[in-house]
PDB file of C-alpha atoms in Angstrom:
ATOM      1  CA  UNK A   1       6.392  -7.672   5.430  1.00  0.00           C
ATOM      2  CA  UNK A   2       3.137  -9.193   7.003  1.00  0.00           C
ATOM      3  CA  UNK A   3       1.059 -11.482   4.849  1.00  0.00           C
ATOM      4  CA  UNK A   4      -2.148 -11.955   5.969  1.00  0.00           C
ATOM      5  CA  UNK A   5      -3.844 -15.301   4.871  1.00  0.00           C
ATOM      6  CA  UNK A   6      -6.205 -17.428   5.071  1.00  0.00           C
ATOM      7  CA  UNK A   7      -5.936 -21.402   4.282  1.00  0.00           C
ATOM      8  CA  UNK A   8      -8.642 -23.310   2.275  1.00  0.00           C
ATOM      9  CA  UNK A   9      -8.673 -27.311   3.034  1.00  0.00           C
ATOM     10  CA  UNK A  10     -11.178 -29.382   3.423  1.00  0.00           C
ATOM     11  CA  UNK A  11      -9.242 -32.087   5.354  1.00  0.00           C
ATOM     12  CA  UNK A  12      -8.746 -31.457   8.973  1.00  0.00           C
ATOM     13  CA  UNK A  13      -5.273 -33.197   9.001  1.00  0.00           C
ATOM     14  CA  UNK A  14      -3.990 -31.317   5.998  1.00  0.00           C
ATOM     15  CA  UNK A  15      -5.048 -28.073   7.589  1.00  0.00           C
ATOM     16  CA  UNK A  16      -3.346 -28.869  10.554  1.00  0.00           C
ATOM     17  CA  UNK A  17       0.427 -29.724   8.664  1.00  0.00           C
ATOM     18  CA  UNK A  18       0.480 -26.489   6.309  1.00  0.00           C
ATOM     19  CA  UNK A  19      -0.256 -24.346   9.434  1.00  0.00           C
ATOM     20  CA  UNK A  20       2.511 -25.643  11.186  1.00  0.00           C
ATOM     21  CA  UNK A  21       4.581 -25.421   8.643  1.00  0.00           C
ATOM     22  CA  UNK A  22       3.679 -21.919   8.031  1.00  0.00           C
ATOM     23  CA  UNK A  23       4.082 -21.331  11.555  1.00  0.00           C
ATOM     24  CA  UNK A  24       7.565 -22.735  11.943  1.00  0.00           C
ATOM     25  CA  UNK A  25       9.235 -21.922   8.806  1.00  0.00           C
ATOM     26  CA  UNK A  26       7.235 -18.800   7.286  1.00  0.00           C
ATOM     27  CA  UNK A  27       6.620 -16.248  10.630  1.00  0.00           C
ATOM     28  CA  UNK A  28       5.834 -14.029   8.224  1.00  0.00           C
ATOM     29  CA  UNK A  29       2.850 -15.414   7.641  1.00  0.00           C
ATOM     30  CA  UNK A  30       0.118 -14.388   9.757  1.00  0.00           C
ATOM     31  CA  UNK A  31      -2.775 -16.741   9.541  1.00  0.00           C
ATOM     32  CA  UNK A  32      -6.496 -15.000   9.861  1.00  0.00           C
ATOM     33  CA  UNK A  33      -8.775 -18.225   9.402  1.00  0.00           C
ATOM     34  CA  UNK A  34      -9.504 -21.339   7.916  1.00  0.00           C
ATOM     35  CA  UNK A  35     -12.080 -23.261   5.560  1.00  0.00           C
ATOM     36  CA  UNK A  36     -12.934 -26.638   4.502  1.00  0.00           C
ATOM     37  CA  UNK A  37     -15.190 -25.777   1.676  1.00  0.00           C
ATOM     38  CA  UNK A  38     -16.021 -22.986  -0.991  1.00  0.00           C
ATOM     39  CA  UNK A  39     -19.146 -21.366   1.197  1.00  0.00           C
ATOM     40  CA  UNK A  40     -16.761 -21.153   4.619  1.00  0.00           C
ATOM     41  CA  UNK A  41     -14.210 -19.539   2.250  1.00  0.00           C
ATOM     42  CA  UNK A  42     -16.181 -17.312   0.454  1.00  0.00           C
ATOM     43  CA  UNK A  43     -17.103 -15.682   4.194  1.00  0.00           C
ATOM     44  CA  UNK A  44     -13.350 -15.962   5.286  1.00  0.00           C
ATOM     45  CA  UNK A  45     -12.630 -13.918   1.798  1.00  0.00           C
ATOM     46  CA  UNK A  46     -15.066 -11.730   2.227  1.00  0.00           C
ATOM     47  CA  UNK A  47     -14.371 -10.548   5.738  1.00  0.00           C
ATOM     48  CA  UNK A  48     -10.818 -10.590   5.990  1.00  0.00           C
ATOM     49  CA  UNK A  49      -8.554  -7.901   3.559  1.00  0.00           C
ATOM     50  CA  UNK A  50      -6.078 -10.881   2.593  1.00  0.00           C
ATOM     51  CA  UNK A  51      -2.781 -10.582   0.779  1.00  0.00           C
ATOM     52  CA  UNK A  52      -2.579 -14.513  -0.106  1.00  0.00           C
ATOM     53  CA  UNK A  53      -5.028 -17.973   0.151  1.00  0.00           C
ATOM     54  CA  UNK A  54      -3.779 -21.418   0.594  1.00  0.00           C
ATOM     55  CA  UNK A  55      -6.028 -23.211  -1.493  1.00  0.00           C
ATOM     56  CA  UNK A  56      -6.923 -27.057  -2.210  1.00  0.00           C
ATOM     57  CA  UNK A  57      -9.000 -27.581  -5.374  1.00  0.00           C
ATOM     58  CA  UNK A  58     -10.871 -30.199  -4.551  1.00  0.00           C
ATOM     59  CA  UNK A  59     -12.965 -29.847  -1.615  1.00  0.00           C
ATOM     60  CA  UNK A  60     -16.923 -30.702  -1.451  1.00  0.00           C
ATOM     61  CA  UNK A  61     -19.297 -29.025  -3.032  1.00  0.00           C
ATOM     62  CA  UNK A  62     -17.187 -27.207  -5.474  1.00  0.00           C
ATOM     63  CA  UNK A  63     -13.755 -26.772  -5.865  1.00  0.00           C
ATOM     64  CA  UNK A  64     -11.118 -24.000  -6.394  1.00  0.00           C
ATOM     65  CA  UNK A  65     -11.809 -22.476  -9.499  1.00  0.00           C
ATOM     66  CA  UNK A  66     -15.892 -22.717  -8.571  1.00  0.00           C
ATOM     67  CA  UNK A  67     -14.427 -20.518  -5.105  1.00  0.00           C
ATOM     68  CA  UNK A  68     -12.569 -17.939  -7.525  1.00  0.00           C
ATOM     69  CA  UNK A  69     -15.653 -17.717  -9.910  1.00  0.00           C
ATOM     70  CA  UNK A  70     -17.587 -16.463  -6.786  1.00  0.00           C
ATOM     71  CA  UNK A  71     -15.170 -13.752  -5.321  1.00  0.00           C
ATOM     72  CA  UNK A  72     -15.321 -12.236  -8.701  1.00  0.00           C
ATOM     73  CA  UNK A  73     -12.594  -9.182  -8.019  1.00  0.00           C
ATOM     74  CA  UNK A  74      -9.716 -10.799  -6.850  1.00  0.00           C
ATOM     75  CA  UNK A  75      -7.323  -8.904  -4.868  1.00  0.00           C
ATOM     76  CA  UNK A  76      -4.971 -11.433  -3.259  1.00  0.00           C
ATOM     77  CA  UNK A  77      -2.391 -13.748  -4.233  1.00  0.00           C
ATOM     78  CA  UNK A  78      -3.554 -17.501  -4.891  1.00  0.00           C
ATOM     79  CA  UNK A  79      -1.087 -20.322  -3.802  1.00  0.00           C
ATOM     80  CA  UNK A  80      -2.792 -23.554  -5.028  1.00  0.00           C
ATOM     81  CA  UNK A  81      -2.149 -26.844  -2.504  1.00  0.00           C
ATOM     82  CA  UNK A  82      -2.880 -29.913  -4.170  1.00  0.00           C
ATOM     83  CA  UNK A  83      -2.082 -33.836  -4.383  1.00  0.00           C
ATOM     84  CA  UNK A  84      -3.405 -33.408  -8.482  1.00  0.00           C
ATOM     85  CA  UNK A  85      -0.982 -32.181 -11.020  1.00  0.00           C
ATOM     86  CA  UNK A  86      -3.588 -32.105 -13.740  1.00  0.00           C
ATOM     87  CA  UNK A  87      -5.040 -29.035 -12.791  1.00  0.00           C
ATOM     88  CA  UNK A  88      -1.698 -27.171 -12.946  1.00  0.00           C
ATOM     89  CA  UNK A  89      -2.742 -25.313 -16.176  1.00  0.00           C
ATOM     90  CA  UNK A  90      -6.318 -24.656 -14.462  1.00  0.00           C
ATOM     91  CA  UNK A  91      -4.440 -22.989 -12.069  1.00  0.00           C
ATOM     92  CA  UNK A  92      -2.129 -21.326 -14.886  1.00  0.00           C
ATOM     93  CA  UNK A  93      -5.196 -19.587 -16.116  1.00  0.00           C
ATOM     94  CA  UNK A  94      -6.362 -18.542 -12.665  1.00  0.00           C
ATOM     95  CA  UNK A  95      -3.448 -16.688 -11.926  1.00  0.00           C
ATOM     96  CA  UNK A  96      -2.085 -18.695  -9.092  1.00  0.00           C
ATOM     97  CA  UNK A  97       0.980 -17.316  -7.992  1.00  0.00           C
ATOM     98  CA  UNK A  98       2.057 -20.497  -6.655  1.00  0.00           C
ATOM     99  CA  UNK A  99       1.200 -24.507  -7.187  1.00  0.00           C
ATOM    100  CA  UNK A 100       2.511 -26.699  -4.560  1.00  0.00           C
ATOM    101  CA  UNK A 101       2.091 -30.659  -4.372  1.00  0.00           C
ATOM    102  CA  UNK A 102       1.066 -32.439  -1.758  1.00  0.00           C
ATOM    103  CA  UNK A 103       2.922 -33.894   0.257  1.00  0.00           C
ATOM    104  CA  UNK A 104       4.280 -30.223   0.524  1.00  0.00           C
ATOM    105  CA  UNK A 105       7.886 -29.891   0.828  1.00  0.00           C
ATOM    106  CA  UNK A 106       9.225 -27.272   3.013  1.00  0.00           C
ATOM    107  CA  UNK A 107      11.544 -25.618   0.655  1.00  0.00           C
ATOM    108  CA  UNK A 108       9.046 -25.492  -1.803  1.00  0.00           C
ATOM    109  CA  UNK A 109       6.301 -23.828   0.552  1.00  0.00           C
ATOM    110  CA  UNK A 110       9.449 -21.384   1.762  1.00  0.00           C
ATOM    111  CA  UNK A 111       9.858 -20.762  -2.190  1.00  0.00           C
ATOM    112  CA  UNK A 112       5.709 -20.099  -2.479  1.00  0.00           C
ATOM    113  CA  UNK A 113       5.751 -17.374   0.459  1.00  0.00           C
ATOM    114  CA  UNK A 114       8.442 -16.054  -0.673  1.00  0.00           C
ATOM    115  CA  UNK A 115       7.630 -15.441  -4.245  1.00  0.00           C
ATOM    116  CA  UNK A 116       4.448 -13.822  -2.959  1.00  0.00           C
ATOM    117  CA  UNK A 117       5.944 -11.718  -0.514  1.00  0.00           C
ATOM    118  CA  UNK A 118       8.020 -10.225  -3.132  1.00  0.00           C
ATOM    119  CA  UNK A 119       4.955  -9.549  -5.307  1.00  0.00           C
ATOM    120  CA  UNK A 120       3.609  -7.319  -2.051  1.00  0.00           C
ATOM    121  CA  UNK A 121       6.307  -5.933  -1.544  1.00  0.00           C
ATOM    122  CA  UNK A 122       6.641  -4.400  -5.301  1.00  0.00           C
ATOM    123  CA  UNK A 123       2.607  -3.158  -5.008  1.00  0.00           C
ATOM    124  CA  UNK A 124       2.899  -1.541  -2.071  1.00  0.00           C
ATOM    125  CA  UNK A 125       6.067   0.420  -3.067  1.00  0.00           C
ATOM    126  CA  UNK A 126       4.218   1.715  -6.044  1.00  0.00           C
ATOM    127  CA  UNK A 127       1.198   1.825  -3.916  1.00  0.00           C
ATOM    128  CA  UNK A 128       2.777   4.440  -1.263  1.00  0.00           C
ATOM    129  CA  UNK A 129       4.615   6.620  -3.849  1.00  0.00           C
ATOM    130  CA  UNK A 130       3.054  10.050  -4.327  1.00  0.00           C
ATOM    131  CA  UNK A 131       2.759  10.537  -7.637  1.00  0.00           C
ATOM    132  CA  UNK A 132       2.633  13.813  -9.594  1.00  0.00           C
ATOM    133  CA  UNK A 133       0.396  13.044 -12.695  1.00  0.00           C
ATOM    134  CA  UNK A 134       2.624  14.358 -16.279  1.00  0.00           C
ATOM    135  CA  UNK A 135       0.232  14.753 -18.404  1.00  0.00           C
ATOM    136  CA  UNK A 136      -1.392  17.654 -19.381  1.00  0.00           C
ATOM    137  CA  UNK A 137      -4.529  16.343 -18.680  1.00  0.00           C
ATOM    138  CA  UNK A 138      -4.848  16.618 -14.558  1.00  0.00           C
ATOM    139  CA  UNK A 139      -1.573  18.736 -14.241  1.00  0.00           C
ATOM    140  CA  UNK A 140      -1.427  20.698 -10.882  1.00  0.00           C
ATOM    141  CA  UNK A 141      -3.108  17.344  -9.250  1.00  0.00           C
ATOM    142  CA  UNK A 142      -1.250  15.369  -6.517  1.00  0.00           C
ATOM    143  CA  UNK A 143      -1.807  11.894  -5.430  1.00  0.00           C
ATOM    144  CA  UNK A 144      -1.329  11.370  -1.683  1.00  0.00           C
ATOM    145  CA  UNK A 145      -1.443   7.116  -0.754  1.00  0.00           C
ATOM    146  CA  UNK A 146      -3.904   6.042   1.395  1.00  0.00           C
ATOM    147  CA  UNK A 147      -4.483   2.127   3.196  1.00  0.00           C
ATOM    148  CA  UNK A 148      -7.137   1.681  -0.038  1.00  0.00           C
ATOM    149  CA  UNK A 149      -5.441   3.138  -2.565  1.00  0.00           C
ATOM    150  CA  UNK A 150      -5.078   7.031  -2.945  1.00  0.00           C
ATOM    151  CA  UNK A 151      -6.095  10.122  -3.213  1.00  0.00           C
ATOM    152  CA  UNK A 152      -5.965  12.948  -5.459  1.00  0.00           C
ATOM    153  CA  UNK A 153      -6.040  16.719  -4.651  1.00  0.00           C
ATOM    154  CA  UNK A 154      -5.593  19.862  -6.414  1.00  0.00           C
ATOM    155  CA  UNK A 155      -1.604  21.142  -5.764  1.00  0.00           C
ATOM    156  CA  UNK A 156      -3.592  24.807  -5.378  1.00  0.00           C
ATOM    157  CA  UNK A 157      -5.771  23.475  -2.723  1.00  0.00           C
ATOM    158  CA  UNK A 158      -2.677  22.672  -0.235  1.00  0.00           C
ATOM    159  CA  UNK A 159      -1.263  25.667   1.784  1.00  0.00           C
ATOM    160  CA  UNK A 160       1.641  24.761   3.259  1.00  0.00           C
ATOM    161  CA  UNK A 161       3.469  21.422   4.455  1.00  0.00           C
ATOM    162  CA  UNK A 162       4.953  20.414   7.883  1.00  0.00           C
ATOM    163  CA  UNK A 163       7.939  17.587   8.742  1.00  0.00           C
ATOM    164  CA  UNK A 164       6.903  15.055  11.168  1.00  0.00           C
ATOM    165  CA  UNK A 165      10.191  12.752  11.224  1.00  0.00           C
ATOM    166  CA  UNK A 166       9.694  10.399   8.557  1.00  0.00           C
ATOM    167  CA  UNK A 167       5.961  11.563   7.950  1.00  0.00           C
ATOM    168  CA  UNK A 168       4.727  14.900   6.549  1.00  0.00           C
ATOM    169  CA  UNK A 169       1.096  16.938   7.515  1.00  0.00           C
ATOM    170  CA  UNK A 170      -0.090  18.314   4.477  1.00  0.00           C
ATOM    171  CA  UNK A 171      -2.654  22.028   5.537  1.00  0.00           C
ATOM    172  CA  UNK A 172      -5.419  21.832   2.988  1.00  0.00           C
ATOM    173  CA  UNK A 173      -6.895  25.752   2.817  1.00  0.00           C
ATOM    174  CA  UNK A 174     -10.443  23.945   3.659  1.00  0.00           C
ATOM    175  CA  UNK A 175      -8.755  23.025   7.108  1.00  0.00           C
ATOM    176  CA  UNK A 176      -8.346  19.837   6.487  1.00  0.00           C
ATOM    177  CA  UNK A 177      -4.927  18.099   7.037  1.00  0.00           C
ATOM    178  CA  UNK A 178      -3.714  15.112   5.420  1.00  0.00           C
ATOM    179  CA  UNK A 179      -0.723  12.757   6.965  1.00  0.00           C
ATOM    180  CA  UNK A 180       1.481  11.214   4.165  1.00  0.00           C
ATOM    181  CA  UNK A 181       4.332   8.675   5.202  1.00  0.00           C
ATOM    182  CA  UNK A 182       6.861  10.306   3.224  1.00  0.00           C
ATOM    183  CA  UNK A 183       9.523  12.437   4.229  1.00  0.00           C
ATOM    184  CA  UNK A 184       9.333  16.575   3.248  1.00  0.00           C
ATOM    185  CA  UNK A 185      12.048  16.569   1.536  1.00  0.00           C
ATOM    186  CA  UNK A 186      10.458  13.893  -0.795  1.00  0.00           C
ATOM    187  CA  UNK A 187       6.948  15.840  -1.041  1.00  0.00           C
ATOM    188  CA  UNK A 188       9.179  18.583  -1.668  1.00  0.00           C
ATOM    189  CA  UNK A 189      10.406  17.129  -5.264  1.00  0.00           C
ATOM    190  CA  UNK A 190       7.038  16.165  -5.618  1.00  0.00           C
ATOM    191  CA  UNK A 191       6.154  19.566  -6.159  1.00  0.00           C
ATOM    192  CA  UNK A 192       9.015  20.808  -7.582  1.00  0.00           C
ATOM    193  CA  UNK A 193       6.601  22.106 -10.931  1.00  0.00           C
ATOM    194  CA  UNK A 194       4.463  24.306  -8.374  1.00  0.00           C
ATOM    195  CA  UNK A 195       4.849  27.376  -6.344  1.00  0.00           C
ATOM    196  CA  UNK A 196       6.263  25.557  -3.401  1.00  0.00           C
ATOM    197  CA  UNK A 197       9.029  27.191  -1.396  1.00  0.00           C
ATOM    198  CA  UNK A 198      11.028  25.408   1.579  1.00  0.00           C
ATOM    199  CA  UNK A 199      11.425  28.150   3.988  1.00  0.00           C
ATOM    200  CA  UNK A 200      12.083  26.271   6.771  1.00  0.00           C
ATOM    201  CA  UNK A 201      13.903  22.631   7.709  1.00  0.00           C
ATOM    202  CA  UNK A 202      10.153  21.506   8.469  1.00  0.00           C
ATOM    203  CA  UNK A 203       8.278  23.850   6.018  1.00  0.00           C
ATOM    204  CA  UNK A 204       7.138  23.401   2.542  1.00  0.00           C
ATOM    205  CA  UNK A 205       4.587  26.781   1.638  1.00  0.00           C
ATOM    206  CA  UNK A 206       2.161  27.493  -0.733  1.00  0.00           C
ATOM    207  CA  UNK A 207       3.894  31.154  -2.342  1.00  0.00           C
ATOM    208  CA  UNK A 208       0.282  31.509  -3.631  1.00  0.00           C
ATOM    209  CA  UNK A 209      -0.842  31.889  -0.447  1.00  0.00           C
ATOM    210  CA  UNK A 210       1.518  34.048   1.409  1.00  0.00           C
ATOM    211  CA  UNK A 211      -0.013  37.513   2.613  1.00  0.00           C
ATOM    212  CA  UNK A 212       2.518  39.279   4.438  1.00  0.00           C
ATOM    213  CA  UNK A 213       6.444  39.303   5.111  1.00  0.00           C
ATOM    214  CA  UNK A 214       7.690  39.987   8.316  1.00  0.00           C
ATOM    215  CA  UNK A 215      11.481  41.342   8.264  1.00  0.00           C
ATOM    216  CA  UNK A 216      14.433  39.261  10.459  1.00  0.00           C
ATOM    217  CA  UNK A 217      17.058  37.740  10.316  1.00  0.00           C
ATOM    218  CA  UNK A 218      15.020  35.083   7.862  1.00  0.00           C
ATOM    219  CA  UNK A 219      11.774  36.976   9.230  1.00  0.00           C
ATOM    220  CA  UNK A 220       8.536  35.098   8.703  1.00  0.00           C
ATOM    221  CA  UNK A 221       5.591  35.021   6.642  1.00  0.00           C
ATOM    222  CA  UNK A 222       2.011  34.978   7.069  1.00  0.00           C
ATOM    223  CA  UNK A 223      -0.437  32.619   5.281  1.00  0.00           C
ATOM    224  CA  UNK A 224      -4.029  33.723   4.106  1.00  0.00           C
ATOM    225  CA  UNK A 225      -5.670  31.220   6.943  1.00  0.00           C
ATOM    226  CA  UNK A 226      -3.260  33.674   9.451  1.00  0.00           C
ATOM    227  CA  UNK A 227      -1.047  30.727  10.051  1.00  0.00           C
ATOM    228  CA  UNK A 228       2.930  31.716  11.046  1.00  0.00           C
ATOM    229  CA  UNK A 229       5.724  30.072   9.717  1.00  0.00           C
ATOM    230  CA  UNK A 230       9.439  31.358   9.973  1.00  0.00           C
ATOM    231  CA  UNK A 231      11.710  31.223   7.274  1.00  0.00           C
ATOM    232  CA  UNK A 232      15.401  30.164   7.890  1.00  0.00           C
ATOM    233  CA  UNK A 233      18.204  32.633   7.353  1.00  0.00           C
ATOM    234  CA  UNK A 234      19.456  30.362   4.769  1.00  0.00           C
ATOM    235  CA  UNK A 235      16.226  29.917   2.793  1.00  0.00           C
ATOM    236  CA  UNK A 236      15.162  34.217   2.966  1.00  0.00           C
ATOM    237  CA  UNK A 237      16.873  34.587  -0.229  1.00  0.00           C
ATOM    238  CA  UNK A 238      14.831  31.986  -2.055  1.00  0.00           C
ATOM    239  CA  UNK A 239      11.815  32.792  -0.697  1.00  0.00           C
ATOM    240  CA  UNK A 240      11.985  36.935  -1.263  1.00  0.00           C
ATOM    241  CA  UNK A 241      13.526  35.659  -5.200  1.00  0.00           C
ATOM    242  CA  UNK A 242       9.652  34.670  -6.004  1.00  0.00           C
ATOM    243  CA  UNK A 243       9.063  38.446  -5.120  1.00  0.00           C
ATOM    244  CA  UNK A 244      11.110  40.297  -7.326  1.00  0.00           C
TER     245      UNK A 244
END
């Protein structure tokens, strides 16, 4: 994955060695901007959605821990860069992900990324799942992932849901659709405790909101907004057992 950073140094020179060696031996680093003191990175912070900061504690004017008193909510990964190790419990209590001495060594820096990529990696997996909430509490609720976190929608409210490759459109009976990067099949188990039928490869309906049957060889069936949507030949006998 892409990390997007930003890196916090008040010398020039220093600045200048970590992003080379970030661009040479971490290109999965992508680097948004640069600071050289706790008001510069405070703005940098603030407009940028970051995933880690390279970050110096002493710079003018304040140092590290006066820069993470300031941002308050902190939603990225800190990898401390200093030439102090004094401040390593400081940094310990800050949650820093990462403390690397100056001069940096490469392997260690390769070890720092690393470390936080895997971190990343782990929150957006549980980021994108959809979960289906257990308890009894906010049963028949779904939550759908979304770039800022996620969504959550009443399992009655969808009416039917349609395969797009490795993405599925989820029909929301107030005409709304939502697009989920998950496959149907996985949406599908997601709704497993619902009246969901698959009548189709690229199909998941709403049973609750079927109006009408229309005989074939798997036939079809109508859905309350008037929407069509066959039914395989191999999934008619599922479908017509929530009939019966």
């Amino acid at each position: 994955m892409k990390l997007k950073a930003i890196i916090v140094e008040d010398e020039a020179k220093s600045r200048e060695i970590l992003r080379n060696y970030l661009t040479k031996y971490c290109p999965n680093v992508s680097i948004l901007g640069e600071a050289s003191n706790v008001d510069e990175a405070l703005i940098e912070i603030r407009n940028n959605d970051l995933d880690v900061v390279f970050l110096d504690v002493e710079m003018p004017y304040g140092n590290a821990f006066d820069l993470l008193d300031k941002v308050g909510d902190i939603n990225f990964e800190t990898i401390f860069v200093t030439a102090y190790n004094h401040y390593a419990i400081d940094a310990l209590n800050a949650h820093a992900s990462y403390y690397l001495m100056k001069p940096i060594s490469i392997d260690e820096l390769i070890k720092a990324v690393d470390y936080v990529t895997e971190i990343k990696t782990k929150e957006d997996a549980l980021q994108d799942q959809v979960l289906t909430p257990k308890t009894k509490v906010v049963s028949g609720k779904i939550t759908l992932p979304q770039q800022d976190g996620f969504e959550i929608i009443d399992t009655s409210d969808i009416m039917y849901c349609k395969a797009d490759d490795n993405y599925t459109e989820i029909y929301l009976n107030n005409n709304k659709k939502k697009l989920v990067s998950k496959t149907l099949k996985y949406i599908e188990e997601s709704l497993k405790d619902g009246n969901f039928a698959r009548v189709h490869k690229s199909y998941l309906v709403n049973v609750n909101e079927i109006v009408k049957y229309v005989k074939g060889k798997g036939g079809s069936v109508v859905l309350s907004n008037g929407k069509e949507v066959m039914v395989s030949a191999s999934r008619k006998s599922e479908l017509l057992s929530y009939f019966k």
